[in-house]
Coordinates of C-alpha atoms and ligand atoms in Angstrom, one line a residue:
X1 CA 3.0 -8.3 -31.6
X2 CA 2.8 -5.7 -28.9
X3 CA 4.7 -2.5 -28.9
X4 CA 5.0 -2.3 -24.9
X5 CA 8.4 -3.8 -23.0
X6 CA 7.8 -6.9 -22.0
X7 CA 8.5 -6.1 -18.2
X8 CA 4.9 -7.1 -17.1
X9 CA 4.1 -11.4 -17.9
X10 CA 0.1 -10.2 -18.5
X11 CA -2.9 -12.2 -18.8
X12 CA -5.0 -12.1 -22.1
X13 CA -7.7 -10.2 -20.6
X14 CA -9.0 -6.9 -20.7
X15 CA -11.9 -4.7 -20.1
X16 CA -14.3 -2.6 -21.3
X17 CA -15.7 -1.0 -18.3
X18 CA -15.4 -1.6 -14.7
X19 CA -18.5 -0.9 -11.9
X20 CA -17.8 -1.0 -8.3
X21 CA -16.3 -4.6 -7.3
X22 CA -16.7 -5.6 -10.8
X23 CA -14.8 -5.3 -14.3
X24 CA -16.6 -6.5 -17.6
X25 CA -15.1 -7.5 -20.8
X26 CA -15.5 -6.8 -24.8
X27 CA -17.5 -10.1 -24.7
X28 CA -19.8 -9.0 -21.7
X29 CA -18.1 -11.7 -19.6
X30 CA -18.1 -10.1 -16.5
X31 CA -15.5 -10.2 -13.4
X32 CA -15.8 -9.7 -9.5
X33 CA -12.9 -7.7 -9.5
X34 CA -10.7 -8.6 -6.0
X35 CA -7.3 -7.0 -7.2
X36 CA -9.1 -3.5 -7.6
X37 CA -5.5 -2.1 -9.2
X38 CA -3.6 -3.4 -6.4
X39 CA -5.3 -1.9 -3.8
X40 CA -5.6 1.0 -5.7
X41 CA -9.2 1.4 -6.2
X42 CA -10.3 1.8 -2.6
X43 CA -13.9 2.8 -3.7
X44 CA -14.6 0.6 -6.4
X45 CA -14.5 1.0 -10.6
X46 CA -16.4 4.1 -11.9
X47 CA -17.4 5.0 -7.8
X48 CA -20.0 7.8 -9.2
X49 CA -18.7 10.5 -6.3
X50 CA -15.2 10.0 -7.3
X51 CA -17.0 10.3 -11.1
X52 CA -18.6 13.6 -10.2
X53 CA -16.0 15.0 -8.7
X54 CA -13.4 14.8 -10.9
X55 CA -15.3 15.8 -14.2
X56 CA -16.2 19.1 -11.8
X57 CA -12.3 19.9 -11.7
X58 CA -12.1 19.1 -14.9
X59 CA -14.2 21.8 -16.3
X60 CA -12.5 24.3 -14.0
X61 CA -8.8 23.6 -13.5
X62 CA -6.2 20.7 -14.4
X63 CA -3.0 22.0 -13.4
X64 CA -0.8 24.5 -12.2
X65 CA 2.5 24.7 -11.2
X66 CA 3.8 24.3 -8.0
X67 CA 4.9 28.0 -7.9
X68 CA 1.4 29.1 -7.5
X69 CA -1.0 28.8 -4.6
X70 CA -3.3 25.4 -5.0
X71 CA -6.2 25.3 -2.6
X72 CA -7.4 21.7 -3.4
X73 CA -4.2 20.3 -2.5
X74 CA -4.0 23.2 1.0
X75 CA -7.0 21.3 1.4
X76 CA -6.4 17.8 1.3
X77 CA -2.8 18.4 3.5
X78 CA -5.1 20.1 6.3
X79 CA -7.9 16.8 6.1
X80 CA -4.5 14.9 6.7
X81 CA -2.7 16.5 9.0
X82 CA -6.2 16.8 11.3
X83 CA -6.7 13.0 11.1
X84 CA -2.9 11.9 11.5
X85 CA 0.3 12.3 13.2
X86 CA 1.5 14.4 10.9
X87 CA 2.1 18.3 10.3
X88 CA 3.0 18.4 6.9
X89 CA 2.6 16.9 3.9
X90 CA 4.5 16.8 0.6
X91 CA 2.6 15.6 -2.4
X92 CA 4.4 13.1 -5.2
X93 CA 2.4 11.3 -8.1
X94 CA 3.4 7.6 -7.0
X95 CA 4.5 5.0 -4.6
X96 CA 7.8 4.9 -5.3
X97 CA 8.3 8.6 -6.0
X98 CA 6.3 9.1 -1.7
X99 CA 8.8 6.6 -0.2
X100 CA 12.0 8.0 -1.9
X101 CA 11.0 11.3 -1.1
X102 CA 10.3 9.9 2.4
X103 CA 14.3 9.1 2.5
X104 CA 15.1 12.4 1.6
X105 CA 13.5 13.9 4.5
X106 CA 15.3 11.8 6.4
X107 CA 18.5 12.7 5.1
X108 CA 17.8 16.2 5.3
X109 CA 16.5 16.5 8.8
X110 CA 19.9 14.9 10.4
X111 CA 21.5 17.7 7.2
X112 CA 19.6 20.6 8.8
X113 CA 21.0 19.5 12.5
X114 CA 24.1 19.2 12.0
X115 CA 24.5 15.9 11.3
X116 CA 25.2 15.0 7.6
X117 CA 26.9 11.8 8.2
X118 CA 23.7 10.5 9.9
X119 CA 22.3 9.1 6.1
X120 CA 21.9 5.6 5.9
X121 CA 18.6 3.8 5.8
X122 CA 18.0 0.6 7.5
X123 CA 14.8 -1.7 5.4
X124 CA 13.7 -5.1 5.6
X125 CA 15.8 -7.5 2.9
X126 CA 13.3 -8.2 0.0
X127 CA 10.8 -6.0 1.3
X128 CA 8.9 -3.7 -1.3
X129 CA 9.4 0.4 -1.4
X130 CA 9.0 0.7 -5.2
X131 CA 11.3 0.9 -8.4
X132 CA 13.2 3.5 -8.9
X133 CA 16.7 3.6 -8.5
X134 CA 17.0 4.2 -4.9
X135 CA 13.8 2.1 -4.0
X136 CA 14.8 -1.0 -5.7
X137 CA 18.1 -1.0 -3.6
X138 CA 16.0 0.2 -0.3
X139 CA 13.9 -3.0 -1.2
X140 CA 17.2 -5.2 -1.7
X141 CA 15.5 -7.9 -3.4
X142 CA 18.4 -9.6 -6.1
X143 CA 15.0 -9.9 -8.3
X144 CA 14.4 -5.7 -8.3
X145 CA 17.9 -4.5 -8.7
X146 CA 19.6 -7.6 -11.0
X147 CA 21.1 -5.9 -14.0
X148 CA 20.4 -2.1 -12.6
X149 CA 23.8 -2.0 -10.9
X150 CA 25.9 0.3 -9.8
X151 CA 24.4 -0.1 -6.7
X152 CA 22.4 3.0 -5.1
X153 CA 24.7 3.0 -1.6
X154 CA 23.0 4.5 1.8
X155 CA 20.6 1.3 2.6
X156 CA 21.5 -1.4 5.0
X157 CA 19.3 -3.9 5.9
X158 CA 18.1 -7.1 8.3
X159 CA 15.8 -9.7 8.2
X160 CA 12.4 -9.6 8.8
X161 CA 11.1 -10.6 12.1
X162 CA 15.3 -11.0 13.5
X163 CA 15.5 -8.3 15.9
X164 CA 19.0 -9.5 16.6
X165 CA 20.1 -9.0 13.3
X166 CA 18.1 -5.5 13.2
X167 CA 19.4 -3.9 16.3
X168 CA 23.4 -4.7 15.2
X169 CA 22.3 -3.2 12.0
X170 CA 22.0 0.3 13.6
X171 CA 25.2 2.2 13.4
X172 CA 26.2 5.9 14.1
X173 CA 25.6 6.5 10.6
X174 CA 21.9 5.3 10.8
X175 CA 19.2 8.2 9.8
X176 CA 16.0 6.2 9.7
X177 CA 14.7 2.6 10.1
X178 CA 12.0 2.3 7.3
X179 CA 9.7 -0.8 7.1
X180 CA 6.2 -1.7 5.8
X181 CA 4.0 -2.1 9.1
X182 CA 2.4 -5.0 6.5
X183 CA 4.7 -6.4 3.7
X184 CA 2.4 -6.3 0.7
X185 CA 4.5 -7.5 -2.0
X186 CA 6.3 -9.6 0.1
X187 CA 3.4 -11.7 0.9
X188 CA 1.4 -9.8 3.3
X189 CA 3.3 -10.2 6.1
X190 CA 2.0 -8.4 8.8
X191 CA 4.8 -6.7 11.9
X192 CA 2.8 -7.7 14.9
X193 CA 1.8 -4.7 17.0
X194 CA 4.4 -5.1 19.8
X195 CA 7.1 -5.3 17.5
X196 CA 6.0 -2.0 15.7
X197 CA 5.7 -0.5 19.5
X198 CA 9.5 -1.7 19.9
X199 CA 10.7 0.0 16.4
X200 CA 9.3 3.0 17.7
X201 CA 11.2 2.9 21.4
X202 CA 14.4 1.8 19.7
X203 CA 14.2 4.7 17.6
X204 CA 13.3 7.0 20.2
X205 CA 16.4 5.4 22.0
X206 CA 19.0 5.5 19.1
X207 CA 17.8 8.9 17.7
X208 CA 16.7 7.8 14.4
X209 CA 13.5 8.4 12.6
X210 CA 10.8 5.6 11.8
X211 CA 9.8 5.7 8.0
X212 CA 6.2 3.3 7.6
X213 CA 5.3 3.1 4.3
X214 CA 1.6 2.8 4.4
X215 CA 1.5 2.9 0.6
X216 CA -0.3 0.0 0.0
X217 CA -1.4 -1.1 3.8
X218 CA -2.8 2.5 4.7
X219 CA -6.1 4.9 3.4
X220 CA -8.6 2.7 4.8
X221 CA -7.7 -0.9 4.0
X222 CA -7.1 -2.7 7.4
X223 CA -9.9 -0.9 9.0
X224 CA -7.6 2.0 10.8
X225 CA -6.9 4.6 8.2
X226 CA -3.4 3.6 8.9
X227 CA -1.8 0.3 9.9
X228 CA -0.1 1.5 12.5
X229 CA -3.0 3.0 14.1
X230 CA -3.5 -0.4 15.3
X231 CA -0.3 -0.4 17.4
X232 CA -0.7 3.1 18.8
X233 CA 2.7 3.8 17.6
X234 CA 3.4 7.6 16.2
X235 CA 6.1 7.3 13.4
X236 CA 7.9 10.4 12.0
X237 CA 7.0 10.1 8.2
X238 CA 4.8 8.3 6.4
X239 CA 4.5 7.7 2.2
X240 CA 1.3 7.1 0.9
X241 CA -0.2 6.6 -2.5
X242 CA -2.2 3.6 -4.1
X243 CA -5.8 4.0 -2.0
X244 CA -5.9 7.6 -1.6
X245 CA -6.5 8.6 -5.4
X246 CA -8.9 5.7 -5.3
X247 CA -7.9 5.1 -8.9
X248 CA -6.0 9.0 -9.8
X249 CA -2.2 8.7 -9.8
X250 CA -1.5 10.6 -6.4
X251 CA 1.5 10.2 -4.1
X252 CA 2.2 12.0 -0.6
X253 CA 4.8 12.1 2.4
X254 CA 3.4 12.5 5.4
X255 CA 5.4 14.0 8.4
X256 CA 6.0 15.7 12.0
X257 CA 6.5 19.3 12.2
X258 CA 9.9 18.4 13.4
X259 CA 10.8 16.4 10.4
X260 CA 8.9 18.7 8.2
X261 CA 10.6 22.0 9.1
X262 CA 13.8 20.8 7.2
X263 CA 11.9 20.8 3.6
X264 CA 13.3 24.6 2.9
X265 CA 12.2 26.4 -1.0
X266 CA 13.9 24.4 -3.6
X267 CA 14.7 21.3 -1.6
X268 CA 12.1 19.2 -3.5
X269 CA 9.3 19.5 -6.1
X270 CA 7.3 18.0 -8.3
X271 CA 5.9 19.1 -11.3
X272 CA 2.5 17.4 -11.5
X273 CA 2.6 16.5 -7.4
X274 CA -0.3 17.8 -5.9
X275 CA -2.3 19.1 -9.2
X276 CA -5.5 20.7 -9.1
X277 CA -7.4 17.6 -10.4
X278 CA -5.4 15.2 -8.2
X279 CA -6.3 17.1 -5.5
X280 CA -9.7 17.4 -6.0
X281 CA -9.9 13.3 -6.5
X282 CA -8.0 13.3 -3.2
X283 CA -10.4 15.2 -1.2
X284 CA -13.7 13.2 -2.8
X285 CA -11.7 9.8 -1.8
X286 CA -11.8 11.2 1.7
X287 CA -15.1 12.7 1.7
X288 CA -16.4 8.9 1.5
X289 CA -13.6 7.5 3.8
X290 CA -14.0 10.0 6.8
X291 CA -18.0 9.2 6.5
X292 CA -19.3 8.2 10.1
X293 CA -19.5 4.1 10.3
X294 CA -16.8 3.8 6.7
X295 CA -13.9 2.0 7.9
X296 CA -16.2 0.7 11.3
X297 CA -17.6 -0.8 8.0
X298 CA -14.7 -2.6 6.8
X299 CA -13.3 -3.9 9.6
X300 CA -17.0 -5.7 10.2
X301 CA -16.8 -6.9 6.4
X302 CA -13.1 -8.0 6.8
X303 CA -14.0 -9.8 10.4
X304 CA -16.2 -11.9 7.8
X305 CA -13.8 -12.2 5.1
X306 CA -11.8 -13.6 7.6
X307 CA -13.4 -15.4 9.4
X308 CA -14.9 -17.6 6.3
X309 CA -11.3 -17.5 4.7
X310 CA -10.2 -19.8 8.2
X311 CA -13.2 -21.9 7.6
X312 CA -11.9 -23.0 3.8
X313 CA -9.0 -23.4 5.1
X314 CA -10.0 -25.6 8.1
X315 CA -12.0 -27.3 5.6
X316 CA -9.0 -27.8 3.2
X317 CA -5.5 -28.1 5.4
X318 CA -3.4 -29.7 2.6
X319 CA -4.1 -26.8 0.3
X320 CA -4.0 -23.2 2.6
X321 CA -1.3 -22.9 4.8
X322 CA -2.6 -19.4 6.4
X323 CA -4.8 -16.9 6.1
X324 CA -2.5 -13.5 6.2
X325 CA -3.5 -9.7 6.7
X326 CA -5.7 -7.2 8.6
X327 CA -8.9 -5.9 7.1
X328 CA -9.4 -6.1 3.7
X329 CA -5.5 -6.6 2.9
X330 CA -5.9 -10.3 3.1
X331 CA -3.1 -13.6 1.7
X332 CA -4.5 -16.8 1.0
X333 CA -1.1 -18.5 1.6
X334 CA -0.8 -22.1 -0.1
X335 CA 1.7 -24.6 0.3
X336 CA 2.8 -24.6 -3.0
X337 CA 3.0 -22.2 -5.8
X338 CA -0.1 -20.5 -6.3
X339 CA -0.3 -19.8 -10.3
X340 CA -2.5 -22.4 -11.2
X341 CA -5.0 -21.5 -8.1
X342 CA -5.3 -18.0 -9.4
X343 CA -5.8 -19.0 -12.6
X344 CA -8.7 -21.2 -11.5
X345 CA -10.3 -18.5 -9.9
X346 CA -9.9 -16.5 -13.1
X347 CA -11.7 -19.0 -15.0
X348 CA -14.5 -18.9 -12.1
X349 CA -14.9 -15.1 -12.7
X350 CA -12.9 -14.3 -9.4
X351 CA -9.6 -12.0 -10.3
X352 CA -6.7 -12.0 -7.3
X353 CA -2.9 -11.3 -7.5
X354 CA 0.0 -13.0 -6.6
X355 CA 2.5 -11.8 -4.1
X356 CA 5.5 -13.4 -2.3
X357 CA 6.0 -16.5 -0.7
X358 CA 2.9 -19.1 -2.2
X359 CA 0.5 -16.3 -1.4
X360 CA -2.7 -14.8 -3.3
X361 CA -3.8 -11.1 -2.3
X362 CA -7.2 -10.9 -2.1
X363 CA -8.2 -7.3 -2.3
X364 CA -11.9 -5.8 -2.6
X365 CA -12.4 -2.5 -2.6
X366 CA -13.1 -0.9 0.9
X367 CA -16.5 -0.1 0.2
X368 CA -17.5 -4.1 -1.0
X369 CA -21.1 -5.4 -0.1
X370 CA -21.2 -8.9 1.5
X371 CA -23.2 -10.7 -1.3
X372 CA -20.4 -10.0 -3.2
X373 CA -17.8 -11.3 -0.4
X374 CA -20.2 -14.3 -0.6
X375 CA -19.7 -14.9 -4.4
X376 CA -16.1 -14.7 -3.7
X377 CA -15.8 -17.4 -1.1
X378 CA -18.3 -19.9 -3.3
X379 CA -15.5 -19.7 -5.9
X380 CA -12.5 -20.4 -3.7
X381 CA -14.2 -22.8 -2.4
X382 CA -15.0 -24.4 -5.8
X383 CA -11.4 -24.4 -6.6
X384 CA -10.4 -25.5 -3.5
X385 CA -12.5 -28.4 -4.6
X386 CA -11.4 -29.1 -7.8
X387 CA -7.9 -28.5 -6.8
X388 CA -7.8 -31.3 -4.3
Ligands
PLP401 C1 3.0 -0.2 -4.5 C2 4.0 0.1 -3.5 C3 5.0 1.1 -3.7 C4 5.3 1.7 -5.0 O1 4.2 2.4 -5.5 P1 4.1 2.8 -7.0 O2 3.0 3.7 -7.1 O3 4.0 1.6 -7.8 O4 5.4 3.6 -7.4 C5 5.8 1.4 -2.6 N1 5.7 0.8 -1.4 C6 4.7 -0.1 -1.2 C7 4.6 -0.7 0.2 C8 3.9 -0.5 -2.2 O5 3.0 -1.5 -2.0

């Protein structure tokens, strides 16, 4: 019997070794690999610059604490802050650790102005900000925070795509509205661009920061190093994590200098956040993703993706419902529940994960070649077959 918590309902496979879009078992049985961590993996398994680059740190320097100078991470903030909206960046290990940080910049900002009672922040009901204490209730799903009471207080929230409901929602006591520009968890549900634009001018209006949580939608993956490039909006802070450590544990916050000023010695830390060998993985992920023609690259691949996605679907009405994303954050939404597809395409050597409402991610690494985008839609349409 295993010794780990039983928190995770796994399947009975694992792996020996894993090789750009693929993954290969004990038994040499081997995978294309269309989960890639969750988005995690933005250049592939075992990506050989990523390989080089961190066995080079790790001959020099692993860590040191935050009380000392790091270049590697000086460097990485600057590569951000020159490609993005922001002015400053605060660097976490994780997800959940980027978007809760995220909050407390937004706490402090209205703290460092003169307005303390400006604290509460306003999320999408069941959306997905991570799981610790405060992101499970920022998430508000009854699923995530069942049995974890007493509640974390300082979150209200509305319903996705009901601006009514989102614009009564907004009180005096409102710091921040903070949403994912594409649910991921949630079933990749995207917020059209005009809607993102209108977030932005009714927080310009009210006085309240905008919080996008590009942790699993941004580094690359719609074809826009962020997702909310593609509305032209500019928000005030922005977690990160899954893509950029393309595999490395590595969390950040993003943010304007305005934002940004409020983060005074001893407001925040992190032990490990921002490490020497983090770093260092950090800056080779975006050695490869600032290339010239990258993310042109995977917007042409994605067009494909999605465009032979529709035609399976076209092809099969009764079984997809929609095909959901941007880029290569794609849904494969079915009208029923979707374990028993997944597990088909399993047995066909294809591995996806679930997320919210009937839907199954499909998410290649951002650097996938199209024979291997090929193989992928032969299998789903195999099962496609089979299933009907
Ligand atoms: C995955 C995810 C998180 C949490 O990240 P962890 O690294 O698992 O803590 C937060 N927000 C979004 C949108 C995510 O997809």
């Amino acid at each position: 019997m295993s010794s780990l918590t039983k928190n995770y309902n796994r399947r009975k496979i694992s792996f020996k070794k894993g090789s750009g879009s693929f993954l290969y078992t004990n038994n040499g049985r081997k995978y294309l690999d269309f989960v890639q961590g969750i988005a995690v993996n933005s250049l592939g398994h075992a990506n050989p610059y990523l390989v080089n680059a961190i066995n080079k740190q790790a001959k020099k320097l692993w860590h040191v604490s935050n009380a000392f100078v790091i270049p590697e991470g000086e460097k990485l903030a600057k590569r951000l802050t020159k490609k993005t909206f922001a002015d400053f960046v605060m660097f976490q290990n994780s997800g959940t650790e980027a978007t809760e940080a995220a909050v407390k910049v937004a706490r402090r900002y209205f703290y460092s102005i003169g307005k303390p009672f400006k604290n509460r922040i306003l999320c999408v009901k069941n959306s997905f900000h991570g799981r610790t204490l405060a992101a499970i209730f920022a998430s508000g799903s009854k699923k995530m925070t069942e049995g974890f009471g007493p509640k974390v207080d300082g979150f209200d929230h509305f319903e996705f795509g009901d601006h009514q409901s989102l614009k009564k929602a907004i009180t005096k006591k409102t710091a921040a509205i903070m949403v994912e520009p594409i649910m991921g968890e949630g079933g990749i549900k995207v917020i059209p661009d005009w809607c993102l634009r209108e977030l932005r001018k009714i927080c310009n209006k009210k006085k309240i920061l905008l919080i996008l949580d590009e942790v699993q939608c941004g580094i690359g993956r719609t074809g826009k190093f962020f997702a909310f490039e593609h509305a032209k909006v500019k928000p005030d802070i922005v977690p990160i994590a899954k893509g950029i450590g393309g595999g490395f544990p590595i969390g950040a916050v993003l943010m304007t200098k305005k934002v940004g000023l409020c983060m005074k010695p001893g407001s925040h830390g992190s032990t490990f956040g921002g490490n020497p060998l983090a770093m260092s993985v950090g800056n080779a992920v975006l050695d490869q993703l600032f290339k010239k023609g990258f993310l042109k690259n995977v917007k042409n691949i994605s067009d494909y993706l999605h465009f032979e996605l529709n035609k399976i679907k076209n092809e099969y009405p009764k079984i997809i419902k929609e095909i959901r994303g941007v880029g290569l954050l794609v849904g494969l939404q079915l009208f029923g529940d979707q374990t028993k597809f997944i597990k088909k395409l399993t047995d066909n050597n294809l591995l996806t994960i679930r997320a919210g409402e009937n839907v199954i991610r499909i998410l290649p690494p951002l650097n996938v070649r199209k024979i291997e985008i090929d193989q992928a839609i032969k299998i789903i349409k195999k099962v496609c077959k089979e299933i009907k």
